[in-house]
Short mmCIF file of C-alpha atoms in Angstrom, two decimals:
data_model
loop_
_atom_site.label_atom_id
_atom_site.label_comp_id
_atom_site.label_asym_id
_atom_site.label_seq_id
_atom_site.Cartn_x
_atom_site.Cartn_y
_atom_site.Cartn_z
CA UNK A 201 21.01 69.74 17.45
CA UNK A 202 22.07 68.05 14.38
CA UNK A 203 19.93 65.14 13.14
CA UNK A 204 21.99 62.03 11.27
CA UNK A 205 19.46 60.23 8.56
CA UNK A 206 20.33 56.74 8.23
CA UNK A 207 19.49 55.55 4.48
CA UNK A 208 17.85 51.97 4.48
CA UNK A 209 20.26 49.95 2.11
CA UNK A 210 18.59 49.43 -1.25
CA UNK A 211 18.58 46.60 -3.36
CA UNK A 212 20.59 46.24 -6.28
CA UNK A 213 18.46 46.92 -9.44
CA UNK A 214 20.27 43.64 -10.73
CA UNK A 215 18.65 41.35 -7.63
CA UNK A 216 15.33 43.34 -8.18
CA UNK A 217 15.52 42.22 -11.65
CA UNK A 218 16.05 38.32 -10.90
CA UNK A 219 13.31 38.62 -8.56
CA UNK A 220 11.16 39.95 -10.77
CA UNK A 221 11.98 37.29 -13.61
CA UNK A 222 11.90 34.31 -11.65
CA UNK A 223 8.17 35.46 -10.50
CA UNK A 224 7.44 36.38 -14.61
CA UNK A 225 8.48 32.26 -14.79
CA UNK A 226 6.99 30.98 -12.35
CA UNK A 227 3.72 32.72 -12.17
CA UNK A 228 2.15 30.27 -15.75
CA UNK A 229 3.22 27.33 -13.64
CA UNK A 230 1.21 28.47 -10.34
CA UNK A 231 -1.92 29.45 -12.08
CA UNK A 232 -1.71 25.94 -13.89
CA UNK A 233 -1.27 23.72 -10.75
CA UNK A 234 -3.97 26.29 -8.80
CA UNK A 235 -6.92 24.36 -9.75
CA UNK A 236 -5.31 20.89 -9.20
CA UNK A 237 -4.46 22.50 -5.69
CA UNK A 238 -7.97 23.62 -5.05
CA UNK A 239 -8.99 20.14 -5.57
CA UNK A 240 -6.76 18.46 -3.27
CA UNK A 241 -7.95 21.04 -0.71
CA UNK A 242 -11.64 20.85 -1.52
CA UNK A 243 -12.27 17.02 -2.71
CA UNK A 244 -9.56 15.69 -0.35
CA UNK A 245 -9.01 17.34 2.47
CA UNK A 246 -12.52 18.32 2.31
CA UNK A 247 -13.90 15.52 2.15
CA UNK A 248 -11.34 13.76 4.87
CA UNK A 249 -12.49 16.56 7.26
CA UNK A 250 -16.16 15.89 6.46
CA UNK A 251 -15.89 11.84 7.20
CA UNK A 252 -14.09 12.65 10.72
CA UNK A 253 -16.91 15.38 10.98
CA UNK A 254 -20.54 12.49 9.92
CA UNK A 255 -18.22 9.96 12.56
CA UNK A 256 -19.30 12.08 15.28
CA UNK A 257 -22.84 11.64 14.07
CA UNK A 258 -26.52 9.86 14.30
CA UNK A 259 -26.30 9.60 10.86
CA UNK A 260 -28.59 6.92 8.94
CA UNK A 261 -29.59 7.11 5.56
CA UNK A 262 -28.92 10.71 5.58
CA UNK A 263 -26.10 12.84 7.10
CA UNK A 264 -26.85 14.65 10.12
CA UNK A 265 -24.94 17.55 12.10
CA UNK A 266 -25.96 16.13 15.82
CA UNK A 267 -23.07 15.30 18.33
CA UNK A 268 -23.09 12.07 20.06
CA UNK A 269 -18.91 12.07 20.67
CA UNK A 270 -17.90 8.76 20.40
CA UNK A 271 -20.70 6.52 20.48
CA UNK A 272 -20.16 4.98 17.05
CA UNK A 273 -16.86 4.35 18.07
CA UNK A 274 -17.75 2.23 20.58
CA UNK A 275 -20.29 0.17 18.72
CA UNK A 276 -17.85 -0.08 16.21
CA UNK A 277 -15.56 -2.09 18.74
CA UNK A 278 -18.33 -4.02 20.27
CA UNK A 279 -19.51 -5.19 16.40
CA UNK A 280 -18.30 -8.76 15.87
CA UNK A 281 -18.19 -8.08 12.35
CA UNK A 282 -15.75 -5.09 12.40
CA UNK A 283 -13.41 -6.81 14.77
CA UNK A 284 -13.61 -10.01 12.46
CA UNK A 285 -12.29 -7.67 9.44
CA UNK A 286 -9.78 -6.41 11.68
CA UNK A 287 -8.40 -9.48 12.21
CA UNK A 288 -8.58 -10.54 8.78
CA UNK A 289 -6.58 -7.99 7.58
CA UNK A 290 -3.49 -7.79 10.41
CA UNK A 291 -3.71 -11.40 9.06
CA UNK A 292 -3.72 -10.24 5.23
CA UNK A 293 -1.25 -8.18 6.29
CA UNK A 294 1.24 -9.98 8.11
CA UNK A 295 1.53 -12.64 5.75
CA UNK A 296 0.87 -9.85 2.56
CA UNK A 297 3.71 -7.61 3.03
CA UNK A 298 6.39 -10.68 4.68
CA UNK A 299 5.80 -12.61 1.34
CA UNK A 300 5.90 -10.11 -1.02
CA UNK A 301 9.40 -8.75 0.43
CA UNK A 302 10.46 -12.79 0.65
CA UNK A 303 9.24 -13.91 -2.87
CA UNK A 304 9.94 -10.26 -4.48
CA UNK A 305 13.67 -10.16 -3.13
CA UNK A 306 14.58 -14.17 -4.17
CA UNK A 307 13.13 -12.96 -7.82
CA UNK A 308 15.26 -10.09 -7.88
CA UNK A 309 18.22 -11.91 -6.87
CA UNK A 310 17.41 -14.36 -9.65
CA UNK A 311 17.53 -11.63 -12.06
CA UNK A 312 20.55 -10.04 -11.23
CA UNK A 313 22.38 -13.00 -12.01
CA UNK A 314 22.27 -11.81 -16.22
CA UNK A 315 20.22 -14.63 -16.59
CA UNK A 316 19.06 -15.65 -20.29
CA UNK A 317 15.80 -13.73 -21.36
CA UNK A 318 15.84 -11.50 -18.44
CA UNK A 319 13.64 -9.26 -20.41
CA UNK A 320 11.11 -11.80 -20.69
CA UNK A 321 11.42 -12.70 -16.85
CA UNK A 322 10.96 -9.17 -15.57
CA UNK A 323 8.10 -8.61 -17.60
CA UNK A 324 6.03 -12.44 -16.32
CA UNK A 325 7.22 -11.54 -12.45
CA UNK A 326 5.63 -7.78 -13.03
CA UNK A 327 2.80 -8.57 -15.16
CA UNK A 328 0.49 -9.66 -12.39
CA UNK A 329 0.55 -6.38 -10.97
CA UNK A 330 -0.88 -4.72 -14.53
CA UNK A 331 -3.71 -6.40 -14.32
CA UNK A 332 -6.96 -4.70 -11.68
CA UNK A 333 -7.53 -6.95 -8.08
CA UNK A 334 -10.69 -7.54 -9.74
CA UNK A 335 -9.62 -9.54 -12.68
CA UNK A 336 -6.80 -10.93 -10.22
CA UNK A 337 -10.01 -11.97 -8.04
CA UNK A 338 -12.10 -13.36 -10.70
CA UNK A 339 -8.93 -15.51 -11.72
CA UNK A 340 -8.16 -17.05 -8.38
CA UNK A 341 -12.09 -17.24 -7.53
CA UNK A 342 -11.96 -19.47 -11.12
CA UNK A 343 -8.61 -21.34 -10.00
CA UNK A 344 -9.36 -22.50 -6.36
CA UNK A 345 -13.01 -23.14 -6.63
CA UNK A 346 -13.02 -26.85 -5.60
CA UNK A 347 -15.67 -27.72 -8.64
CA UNK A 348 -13.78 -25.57 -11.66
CA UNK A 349 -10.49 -25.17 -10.65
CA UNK A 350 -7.64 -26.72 -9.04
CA UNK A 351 -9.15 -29.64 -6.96
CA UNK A 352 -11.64 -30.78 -10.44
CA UNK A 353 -8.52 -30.63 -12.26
CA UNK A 354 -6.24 -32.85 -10.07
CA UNK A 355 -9.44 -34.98 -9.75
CA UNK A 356 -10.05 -36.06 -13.39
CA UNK A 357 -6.22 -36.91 -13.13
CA UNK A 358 -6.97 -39.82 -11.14
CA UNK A 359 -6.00 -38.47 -7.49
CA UNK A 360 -10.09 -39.03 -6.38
CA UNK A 361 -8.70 -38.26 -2.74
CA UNK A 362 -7.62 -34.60 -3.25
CA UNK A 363 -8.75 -31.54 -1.65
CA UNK A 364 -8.19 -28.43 -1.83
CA UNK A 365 -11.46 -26.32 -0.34
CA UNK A 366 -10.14 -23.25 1.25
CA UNK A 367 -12.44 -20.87 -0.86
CA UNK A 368 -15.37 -21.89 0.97
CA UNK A 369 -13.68 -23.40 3.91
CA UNK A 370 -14.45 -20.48 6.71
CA UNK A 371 -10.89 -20.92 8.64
CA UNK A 372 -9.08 -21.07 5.46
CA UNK A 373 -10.34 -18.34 3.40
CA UNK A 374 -9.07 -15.49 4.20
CA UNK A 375 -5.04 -17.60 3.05
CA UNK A 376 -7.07 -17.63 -0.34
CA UNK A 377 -7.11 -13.76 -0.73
CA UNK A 378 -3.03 -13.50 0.54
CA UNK A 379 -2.13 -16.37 -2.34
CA UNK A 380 -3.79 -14.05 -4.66
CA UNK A 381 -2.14 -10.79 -3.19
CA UNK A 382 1.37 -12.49 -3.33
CA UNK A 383 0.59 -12.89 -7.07
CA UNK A 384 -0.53 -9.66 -7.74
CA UNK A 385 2.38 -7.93 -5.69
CA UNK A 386 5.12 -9.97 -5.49
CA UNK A 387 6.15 -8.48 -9.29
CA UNK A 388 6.35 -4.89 -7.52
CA UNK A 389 8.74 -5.56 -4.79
CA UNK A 390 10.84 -7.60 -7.19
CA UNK A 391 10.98 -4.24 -9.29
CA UNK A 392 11.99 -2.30 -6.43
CA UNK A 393 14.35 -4.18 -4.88
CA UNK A 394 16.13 -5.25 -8.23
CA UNK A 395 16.71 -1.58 -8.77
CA UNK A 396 18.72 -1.62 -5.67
CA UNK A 397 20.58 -4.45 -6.48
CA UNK A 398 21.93 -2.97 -9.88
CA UNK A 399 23.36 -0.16 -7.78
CA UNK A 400 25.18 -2.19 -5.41
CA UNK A 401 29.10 -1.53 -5.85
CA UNK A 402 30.68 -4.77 -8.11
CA UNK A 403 33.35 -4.33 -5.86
CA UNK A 404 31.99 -5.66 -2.86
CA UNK A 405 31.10 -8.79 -4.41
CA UNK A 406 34.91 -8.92 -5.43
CA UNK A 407 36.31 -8.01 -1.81
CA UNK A 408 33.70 -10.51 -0.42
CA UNK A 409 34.55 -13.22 -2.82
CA UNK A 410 38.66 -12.43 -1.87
CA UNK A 411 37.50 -12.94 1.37
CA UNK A 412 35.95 -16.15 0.80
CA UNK A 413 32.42 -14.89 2.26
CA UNK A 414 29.75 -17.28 1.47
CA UNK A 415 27.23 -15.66 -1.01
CA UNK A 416 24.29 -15.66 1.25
CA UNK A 417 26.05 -13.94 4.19
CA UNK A 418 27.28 -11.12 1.99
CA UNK A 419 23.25 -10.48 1.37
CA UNK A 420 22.20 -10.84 4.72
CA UNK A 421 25.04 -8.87 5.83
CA UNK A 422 26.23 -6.70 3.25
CA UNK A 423 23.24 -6.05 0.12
CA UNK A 424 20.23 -6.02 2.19
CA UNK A 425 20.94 -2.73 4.83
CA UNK A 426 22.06 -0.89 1.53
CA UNK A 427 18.90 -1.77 0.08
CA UNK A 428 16.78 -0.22 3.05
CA UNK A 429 15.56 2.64 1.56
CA UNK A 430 13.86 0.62 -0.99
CA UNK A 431 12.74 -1.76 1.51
CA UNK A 432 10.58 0.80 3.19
CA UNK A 433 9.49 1.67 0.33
CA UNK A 434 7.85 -1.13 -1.02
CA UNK A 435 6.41 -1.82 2.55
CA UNK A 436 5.04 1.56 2.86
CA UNK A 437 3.36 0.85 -1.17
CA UNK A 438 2.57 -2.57 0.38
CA UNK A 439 0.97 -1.66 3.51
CA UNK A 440 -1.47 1.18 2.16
CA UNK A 441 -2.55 -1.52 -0.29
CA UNK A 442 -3.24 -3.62 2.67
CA UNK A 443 -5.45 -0.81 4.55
CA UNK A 444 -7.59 -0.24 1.47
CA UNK A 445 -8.05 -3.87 0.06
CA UNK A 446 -11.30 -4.05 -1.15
CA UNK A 447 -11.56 -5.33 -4.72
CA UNK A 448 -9.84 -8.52 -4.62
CA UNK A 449 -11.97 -9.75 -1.77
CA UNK A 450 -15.60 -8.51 -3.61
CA UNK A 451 -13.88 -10.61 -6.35
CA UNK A 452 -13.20 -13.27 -4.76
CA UNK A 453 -15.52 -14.52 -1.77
CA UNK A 454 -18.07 -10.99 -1.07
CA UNK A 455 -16.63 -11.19 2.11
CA UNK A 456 -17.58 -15.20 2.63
CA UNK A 457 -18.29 -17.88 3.34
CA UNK A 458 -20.04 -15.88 5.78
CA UNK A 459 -17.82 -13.53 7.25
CA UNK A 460 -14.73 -15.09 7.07
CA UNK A 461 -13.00 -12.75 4.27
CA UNK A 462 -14.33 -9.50 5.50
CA UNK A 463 -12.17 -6.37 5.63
CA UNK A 464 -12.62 -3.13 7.17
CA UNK A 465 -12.54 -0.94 3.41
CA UNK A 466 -16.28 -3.70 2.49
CA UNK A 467 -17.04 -3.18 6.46
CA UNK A 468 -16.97 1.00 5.44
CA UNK A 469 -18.98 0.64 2.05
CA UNK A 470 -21.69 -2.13 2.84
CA UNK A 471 -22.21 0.31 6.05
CA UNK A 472 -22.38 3.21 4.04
CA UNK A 473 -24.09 2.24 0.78
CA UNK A 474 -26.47 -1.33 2.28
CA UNK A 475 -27.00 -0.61 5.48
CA UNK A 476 -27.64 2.90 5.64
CA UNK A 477 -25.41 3.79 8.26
CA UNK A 478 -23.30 7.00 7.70
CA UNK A 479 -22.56 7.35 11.11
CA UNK A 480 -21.08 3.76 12.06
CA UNK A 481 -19.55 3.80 8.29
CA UNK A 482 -17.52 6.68 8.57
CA UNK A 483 -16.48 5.58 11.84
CA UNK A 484 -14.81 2.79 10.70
CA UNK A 485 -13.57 5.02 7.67
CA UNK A 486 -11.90 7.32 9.99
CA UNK A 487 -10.05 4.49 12.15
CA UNK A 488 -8.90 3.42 8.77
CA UNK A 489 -7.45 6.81 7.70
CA UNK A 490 -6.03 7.17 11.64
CA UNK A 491 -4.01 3.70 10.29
CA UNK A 492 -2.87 5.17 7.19
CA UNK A 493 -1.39 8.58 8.63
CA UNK A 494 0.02 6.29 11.33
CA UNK A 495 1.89 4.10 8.63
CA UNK A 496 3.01 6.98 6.26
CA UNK A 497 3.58 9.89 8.86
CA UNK A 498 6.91 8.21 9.90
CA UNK A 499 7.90 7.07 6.48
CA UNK A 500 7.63 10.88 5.32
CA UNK A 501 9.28 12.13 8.43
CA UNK A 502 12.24 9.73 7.69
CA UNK A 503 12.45 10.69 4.02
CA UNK A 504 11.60 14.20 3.76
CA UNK A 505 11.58 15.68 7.26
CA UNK A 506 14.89 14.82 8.96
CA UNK A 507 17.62 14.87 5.40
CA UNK A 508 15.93 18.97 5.52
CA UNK A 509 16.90 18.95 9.60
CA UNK A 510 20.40 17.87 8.60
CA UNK A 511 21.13 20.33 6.01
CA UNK A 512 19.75 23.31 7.66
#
């Protein structure tokens, strides 16, 4: 009985070679970015995995390996003071990321007119957002303190009847820290979204003028859905600044007068570093990162995830 041999197709010694090259390239550039990988891994993910891990947790002063399942869950939703920093910042929030697109776009739209010294403009609308939300903090704690800042100042002008007390009025506080945020962000969404407007077609503002389209409609209607990509982008940028806002309320207030300005990021590190409570402190930690992956997971899926989909 004859036997046929069937020969496995080999590779041409000219795609062997390329294969080999591109791996002789490539090979420096993986060893280099190995260690920053291991990091990621270790410090990040690591560390991520070990917060969920303490939530679940007696721990005090000292981290313990116990199980209680979700006990510190619930007395982190019983504890007045964790549901008054959740409040505080869905009201940071709100009002945070809605002003900052408002004010941000009306700058940009100011500066795409080739106004004089647009230089100069771009630079005072971004320069807030140089500077740390501590000195940002200090410099608002200075302005609207009711004996240094604003109120003394209209005072010695002669108006004896004006107030303006929200820094240590409890109800009114916590509109203190979103002027200050406006100032500091504001600059950054104007960057973004004036970006978008210099790569809007010059032709639509012709057809729309030959049309006899008032100006405003043709943003509403026209500018602003091409400029979606960048306006998920600088609410994404706006909203993880939101989640870990920290800084500019230590600055500011230290979470007063009394509780008023509290915020889940000085909830996590008074828990964890004055209190001596790992356990309820990485609790709240881990409802915070649960809000973060909720906020970015459909903002990478968007970008990244389905274009990939399409072009497969």
């Amino acid at each position: 009985m004859d036997t046929i041999s069937i020969r496995a197709p080999s590779m041409p010694s000219g795609s062997t070679k390329k294969i080999q090259r591109r791996m002789k390239t490539r090979l420096p550039a993986a060893m280099a970015l190995l260690p920053t990988a291991l990091i990621v891994l270790v410090v990040y993910i690591g560390c991520m995995l070990w917060t969920v891990r303490l939530s679940f947790t007696s721990s005090t002063l000292l981290p313990k390996l116990d199980w209680v399942g979700f006990a510190q869950y619930s007395r982190l939703f019983a504890n007045d003071r964790f549901l008054t920093s959740a409040s505080n910042i869905v009201i940071f929030g709100t009002l945070f990321i809605s002003g900052c697109l408002i004010i941000g776009f009306l700058l940009a739209v100011f500066i795409d007119q080739n106004v004089r010294g647009e230089g100069l403009f771009r630079t005072v609308f971004l320069y807030p957002y140089s500077m740390s939300f501590v000195v940002t903090g200090v410099a608002w704690q200075w302005f609207l303190n009711p004996g240094l800042g604003l109120q003394k100042l209209v005072r010695d002008m002669g108006f004896e009847s004006f107030t303006f007390d929200w820094l240590v009025n409890q109800r009114m506080a916590i509109y203190t820290i979103v002027i200050a945020g406006l100032w500091h962000g504001a600059g950054l969404t104007m960057a973004i979204l004036l970006a978008g407007l210099r790569g809007v077609d010059k032709d639509l503002w012709k057809a729309a003028k030959v049309d006899g389209i008032p100006t405003w409609r043709v943003y509403t209607s026209v500018v602003l859905p091409l400029l979606r990509p960048m306006v998920v982008t600088a609410v994404v940028l706006l909203t993880t600044g939101v989640v870990k806002l920290y800084d500019l309320v230590v600055a500011m207030t230290l979470g007063g007068p009394g509780i008023a300005t509290e915020v889940p990021a000085k909830f996590v590190m008074d828990h964890l570093f004055e209190r001596n409570n790992i356990g309820l402190g990485t609790a709240a930690a881990t409802i915070m990162l649960i809000t973060v992956v909720s906020i970015l997971a459909p903002w990478v899926y968007v970008r990244y995830v389905r274009p990939q989909g399409r072009h497969a």
